Short mmCIF file of C-alpha atoms in Angstrom, two decimals:
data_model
loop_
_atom_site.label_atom_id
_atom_site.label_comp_id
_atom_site.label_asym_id
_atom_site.label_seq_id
_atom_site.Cartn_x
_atom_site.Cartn_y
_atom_site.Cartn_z
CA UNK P 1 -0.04 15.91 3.56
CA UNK P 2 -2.33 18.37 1.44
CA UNK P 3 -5.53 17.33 0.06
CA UNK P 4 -4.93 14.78 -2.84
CA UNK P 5 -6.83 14.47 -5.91
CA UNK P 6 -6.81 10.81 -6.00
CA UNK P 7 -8.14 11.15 -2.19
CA UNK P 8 -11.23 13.18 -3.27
CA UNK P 9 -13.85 10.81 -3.59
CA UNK P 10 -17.17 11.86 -2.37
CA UNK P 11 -19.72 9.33 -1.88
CA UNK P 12 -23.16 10.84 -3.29
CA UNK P 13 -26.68 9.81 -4.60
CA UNK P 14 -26.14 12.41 -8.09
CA UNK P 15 -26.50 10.11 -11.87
CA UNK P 16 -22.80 10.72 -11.93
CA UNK P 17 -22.22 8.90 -8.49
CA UNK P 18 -24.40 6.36 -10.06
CA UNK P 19 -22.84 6.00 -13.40
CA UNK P 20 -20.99 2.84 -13.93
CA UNK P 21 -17.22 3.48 -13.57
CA UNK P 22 -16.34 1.82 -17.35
CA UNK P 23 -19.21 4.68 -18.46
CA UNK P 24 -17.42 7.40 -16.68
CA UNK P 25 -14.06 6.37 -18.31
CA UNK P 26 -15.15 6.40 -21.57
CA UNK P 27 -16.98 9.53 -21.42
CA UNK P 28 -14.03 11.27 -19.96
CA UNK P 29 -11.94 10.01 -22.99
CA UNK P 30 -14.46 11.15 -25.64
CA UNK P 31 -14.44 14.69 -24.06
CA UNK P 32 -11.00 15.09 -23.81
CA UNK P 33 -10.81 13.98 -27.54
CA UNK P 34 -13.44 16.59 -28.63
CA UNK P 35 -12.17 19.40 -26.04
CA UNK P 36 -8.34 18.75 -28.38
CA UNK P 37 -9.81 18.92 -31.73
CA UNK P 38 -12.03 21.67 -31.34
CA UNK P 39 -10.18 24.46 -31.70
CA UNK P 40 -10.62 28.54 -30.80
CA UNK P 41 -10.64 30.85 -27.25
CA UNK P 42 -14.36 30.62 -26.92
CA UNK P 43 -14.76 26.73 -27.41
CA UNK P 44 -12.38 27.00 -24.77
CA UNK P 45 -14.53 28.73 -22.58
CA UNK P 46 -17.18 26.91 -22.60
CA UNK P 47 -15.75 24.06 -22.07
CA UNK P 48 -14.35 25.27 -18.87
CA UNK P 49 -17.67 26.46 -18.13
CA UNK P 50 -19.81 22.58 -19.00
CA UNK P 51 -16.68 21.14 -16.89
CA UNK P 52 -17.38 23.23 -14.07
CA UNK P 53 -20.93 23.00 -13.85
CA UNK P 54 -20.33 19.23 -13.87
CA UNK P 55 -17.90 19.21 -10.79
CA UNK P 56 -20.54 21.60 -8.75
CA UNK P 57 -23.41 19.03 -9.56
CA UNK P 58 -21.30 15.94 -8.47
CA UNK P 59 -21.80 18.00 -4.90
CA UNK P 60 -17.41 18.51 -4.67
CA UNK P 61 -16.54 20.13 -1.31
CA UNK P 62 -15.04 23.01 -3.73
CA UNK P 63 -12.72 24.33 -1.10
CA UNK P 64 -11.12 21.16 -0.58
CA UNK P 65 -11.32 20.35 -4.50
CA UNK P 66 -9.68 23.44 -5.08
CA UNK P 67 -6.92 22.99 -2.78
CA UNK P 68 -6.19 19.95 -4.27
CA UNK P 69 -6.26 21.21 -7.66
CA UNK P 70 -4.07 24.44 -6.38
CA UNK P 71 -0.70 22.86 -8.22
CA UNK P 72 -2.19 22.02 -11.27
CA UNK P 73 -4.17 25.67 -11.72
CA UNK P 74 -0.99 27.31 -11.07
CA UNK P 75 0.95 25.20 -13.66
CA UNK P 76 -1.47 26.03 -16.26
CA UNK P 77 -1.74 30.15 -15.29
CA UNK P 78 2.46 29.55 -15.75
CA UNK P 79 1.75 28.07 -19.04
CA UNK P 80 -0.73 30.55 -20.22
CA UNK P 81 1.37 33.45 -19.15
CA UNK P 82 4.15 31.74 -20.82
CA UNK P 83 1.48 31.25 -24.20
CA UNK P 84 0.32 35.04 -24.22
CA UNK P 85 4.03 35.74 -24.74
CA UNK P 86 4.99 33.51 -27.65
CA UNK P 87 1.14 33.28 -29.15
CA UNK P 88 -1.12 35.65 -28.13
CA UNK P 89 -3.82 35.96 -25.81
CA UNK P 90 -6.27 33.89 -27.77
CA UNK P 91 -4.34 31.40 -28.05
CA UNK P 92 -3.43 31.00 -24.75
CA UNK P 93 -7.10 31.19 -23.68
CA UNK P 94 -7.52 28.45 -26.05
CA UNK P 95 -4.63 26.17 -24.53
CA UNK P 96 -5.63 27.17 -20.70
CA UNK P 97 -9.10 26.83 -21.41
CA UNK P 98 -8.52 23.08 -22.79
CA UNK P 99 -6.37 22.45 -19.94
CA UNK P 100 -8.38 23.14 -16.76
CA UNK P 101 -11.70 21.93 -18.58
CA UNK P 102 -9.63 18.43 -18.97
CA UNK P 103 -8.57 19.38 -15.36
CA UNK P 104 -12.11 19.78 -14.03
CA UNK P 105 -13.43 16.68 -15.95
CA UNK P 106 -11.02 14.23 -14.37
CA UNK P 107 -11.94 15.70 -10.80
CA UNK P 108 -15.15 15.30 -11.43
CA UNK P 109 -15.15 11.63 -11.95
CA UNK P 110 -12.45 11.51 -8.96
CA UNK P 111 -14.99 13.09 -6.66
CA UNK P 112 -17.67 10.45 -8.09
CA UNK P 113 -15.85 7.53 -8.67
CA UNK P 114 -13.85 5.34 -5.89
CA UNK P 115 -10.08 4.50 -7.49
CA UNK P 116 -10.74 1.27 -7.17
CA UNK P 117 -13.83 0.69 -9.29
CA UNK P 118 -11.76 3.03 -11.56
CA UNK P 119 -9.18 0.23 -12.02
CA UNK P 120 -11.68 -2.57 -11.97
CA UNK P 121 -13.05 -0.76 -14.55
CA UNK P 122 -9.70 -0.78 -16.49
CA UNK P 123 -8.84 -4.73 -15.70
CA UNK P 124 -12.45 -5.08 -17.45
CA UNK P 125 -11.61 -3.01 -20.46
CA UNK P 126 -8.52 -4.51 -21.37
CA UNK P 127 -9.53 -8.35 -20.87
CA UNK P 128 -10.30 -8.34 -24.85
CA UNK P 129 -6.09 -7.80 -25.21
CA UNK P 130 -5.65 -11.05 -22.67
CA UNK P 131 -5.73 -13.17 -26.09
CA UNK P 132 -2.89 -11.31 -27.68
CA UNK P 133 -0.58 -11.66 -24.22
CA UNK P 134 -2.11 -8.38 -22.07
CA UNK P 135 -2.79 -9.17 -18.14
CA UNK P 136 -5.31 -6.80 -17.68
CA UNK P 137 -4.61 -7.27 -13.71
CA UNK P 138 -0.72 -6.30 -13.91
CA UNK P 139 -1.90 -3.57 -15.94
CA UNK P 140 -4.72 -2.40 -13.86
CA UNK P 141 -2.15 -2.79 -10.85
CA UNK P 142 0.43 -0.47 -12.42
CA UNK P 143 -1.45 2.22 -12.88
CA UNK P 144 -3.45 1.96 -9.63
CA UNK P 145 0.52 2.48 -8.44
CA UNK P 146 0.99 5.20 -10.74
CA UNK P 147 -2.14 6.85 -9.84
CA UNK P 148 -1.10 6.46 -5.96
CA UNK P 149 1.93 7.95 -6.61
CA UNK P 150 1.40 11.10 -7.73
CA UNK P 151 -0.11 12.21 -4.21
CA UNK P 152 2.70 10.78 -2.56
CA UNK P 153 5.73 12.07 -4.37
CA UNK P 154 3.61 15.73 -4.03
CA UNK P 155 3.93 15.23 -0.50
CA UNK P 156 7.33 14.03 -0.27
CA UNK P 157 8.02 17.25 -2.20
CA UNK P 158 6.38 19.41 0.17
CA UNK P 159 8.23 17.53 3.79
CA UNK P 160 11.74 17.99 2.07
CA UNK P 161 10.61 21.64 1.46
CA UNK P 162 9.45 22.01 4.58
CA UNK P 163 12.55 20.94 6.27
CA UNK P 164 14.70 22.87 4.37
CA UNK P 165 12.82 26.00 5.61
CA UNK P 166 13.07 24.28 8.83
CA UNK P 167 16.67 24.43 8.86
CA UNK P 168 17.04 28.12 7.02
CA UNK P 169 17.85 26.53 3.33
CA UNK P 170 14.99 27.22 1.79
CA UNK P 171 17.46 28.98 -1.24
CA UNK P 172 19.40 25.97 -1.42
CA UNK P 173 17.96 23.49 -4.46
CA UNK P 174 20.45 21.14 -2.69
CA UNK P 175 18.98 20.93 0.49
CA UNK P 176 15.73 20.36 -1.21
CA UNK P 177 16.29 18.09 -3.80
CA UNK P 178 18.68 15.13 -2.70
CA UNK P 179 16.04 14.60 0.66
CA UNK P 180 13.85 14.47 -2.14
CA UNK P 181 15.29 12.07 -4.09
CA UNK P 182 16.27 9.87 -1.43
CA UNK P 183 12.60 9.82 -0.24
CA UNK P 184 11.41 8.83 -3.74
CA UNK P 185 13.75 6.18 -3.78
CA UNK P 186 13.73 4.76 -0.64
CA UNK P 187 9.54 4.59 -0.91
CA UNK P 188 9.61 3.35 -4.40
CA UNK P 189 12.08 -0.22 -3.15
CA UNK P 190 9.15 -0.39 0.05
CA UNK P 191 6.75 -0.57 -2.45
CA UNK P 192 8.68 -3.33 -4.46
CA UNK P 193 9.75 -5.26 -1.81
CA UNK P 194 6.16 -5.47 -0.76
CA UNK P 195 4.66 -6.35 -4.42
CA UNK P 196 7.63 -9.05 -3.92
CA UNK P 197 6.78 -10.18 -0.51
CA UNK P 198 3.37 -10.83 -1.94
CA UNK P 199 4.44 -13.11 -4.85
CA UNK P 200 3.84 -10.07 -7.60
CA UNK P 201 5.93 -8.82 -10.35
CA UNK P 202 8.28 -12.28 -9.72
#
């Protein structure tokens, strides 16, 4: 399996490290509301540039960060390419500028911040919303399986597309995609029969 963002957590002794997770969270949402509204190319920039400087003083293992992030940086050079063409190249600076900033910003608080204090940190947030009907645990729980997920239908991507270059069919979306989606499926029903095994979600 390659390196997984959700994996990346670095212990550490910076004030990020120390930060409370609930602190993190919200800071991560108020910068990724001011990095949207705040338009223009150089904004852009140096918001890429704050974001960066952030993940090098959390002390990231950049090679392994950027590994991890390899999917996601090509996705948005495939979008900027994709925005020079219909916008412009400002534009696109702006867009691809927002995008890895945002990028950066939630590895840095992966690298600093185990997932579970993460989702503690979530089940704590939303206990005001218990009174209206909101179970900030079955909440917290689904997205700690959301956030698990990603990493693991990545790799499941990259075995079926491994064995179809295996077997020579590495042209064939076929031989790629049903392994694929049988993999998917078959882990998604082990993961519910063991929420069901263990009384959740009945």
């Amino acid at each position: 399996m390659s390196a997984q963002l959700l994996g990346l957590h670095q212990p550490g002794t910076t004030v990020l490290h120390r930060l409370p997770a609930g602190a993190k969270l919200l800071g991560l949402m108020v910068a990724s509301i001011v990095v949207v509204a705040v338009r223009g190319p150089v904004s852009a920039l140096v918001f890429v540039a704050v974001a960066a400087a952030l993940l090098v003083w959390s002390g990231a293992r950049l090679g392994l960060t950027l590994r991890a992030m390899r999917w996601l940086l090509l996705t948005a050079a495939i979008l900027g390419a994709w925005t020079v063409w219909q916008n412009g190249w400002p534009r696109a600076i702006e867009v691809v500028g927002d995008l890895v900033a945002l990028i950066l910003l939630a590895t840095t608080m992966t690298v600093t911040t185990p997932v579970d204090e993460v989702m503690d940190a979530v089940a704590r947030g939303l206990r005001p919303l218990r009174r209206v009907g909101v179970d900030p645990e079955a909440v917290a729980l689904a997205f700690s399986l959301m956030l698990r997920a990603i990493p693991t239908t990545i790799a499941l991507a990259e075995e079926s597309r491994d064995a179809a270059l295996a077997r020579g069919l590495e042209r064939s979306p076929r031989a790629r995609l049903i392994p694929f989606v049988v993999r998917v499926v078959a882990r998604a029903r082990d993961t519910g029969d063991a929420l069901h095994a263990r009384g959740i979600g009945d």
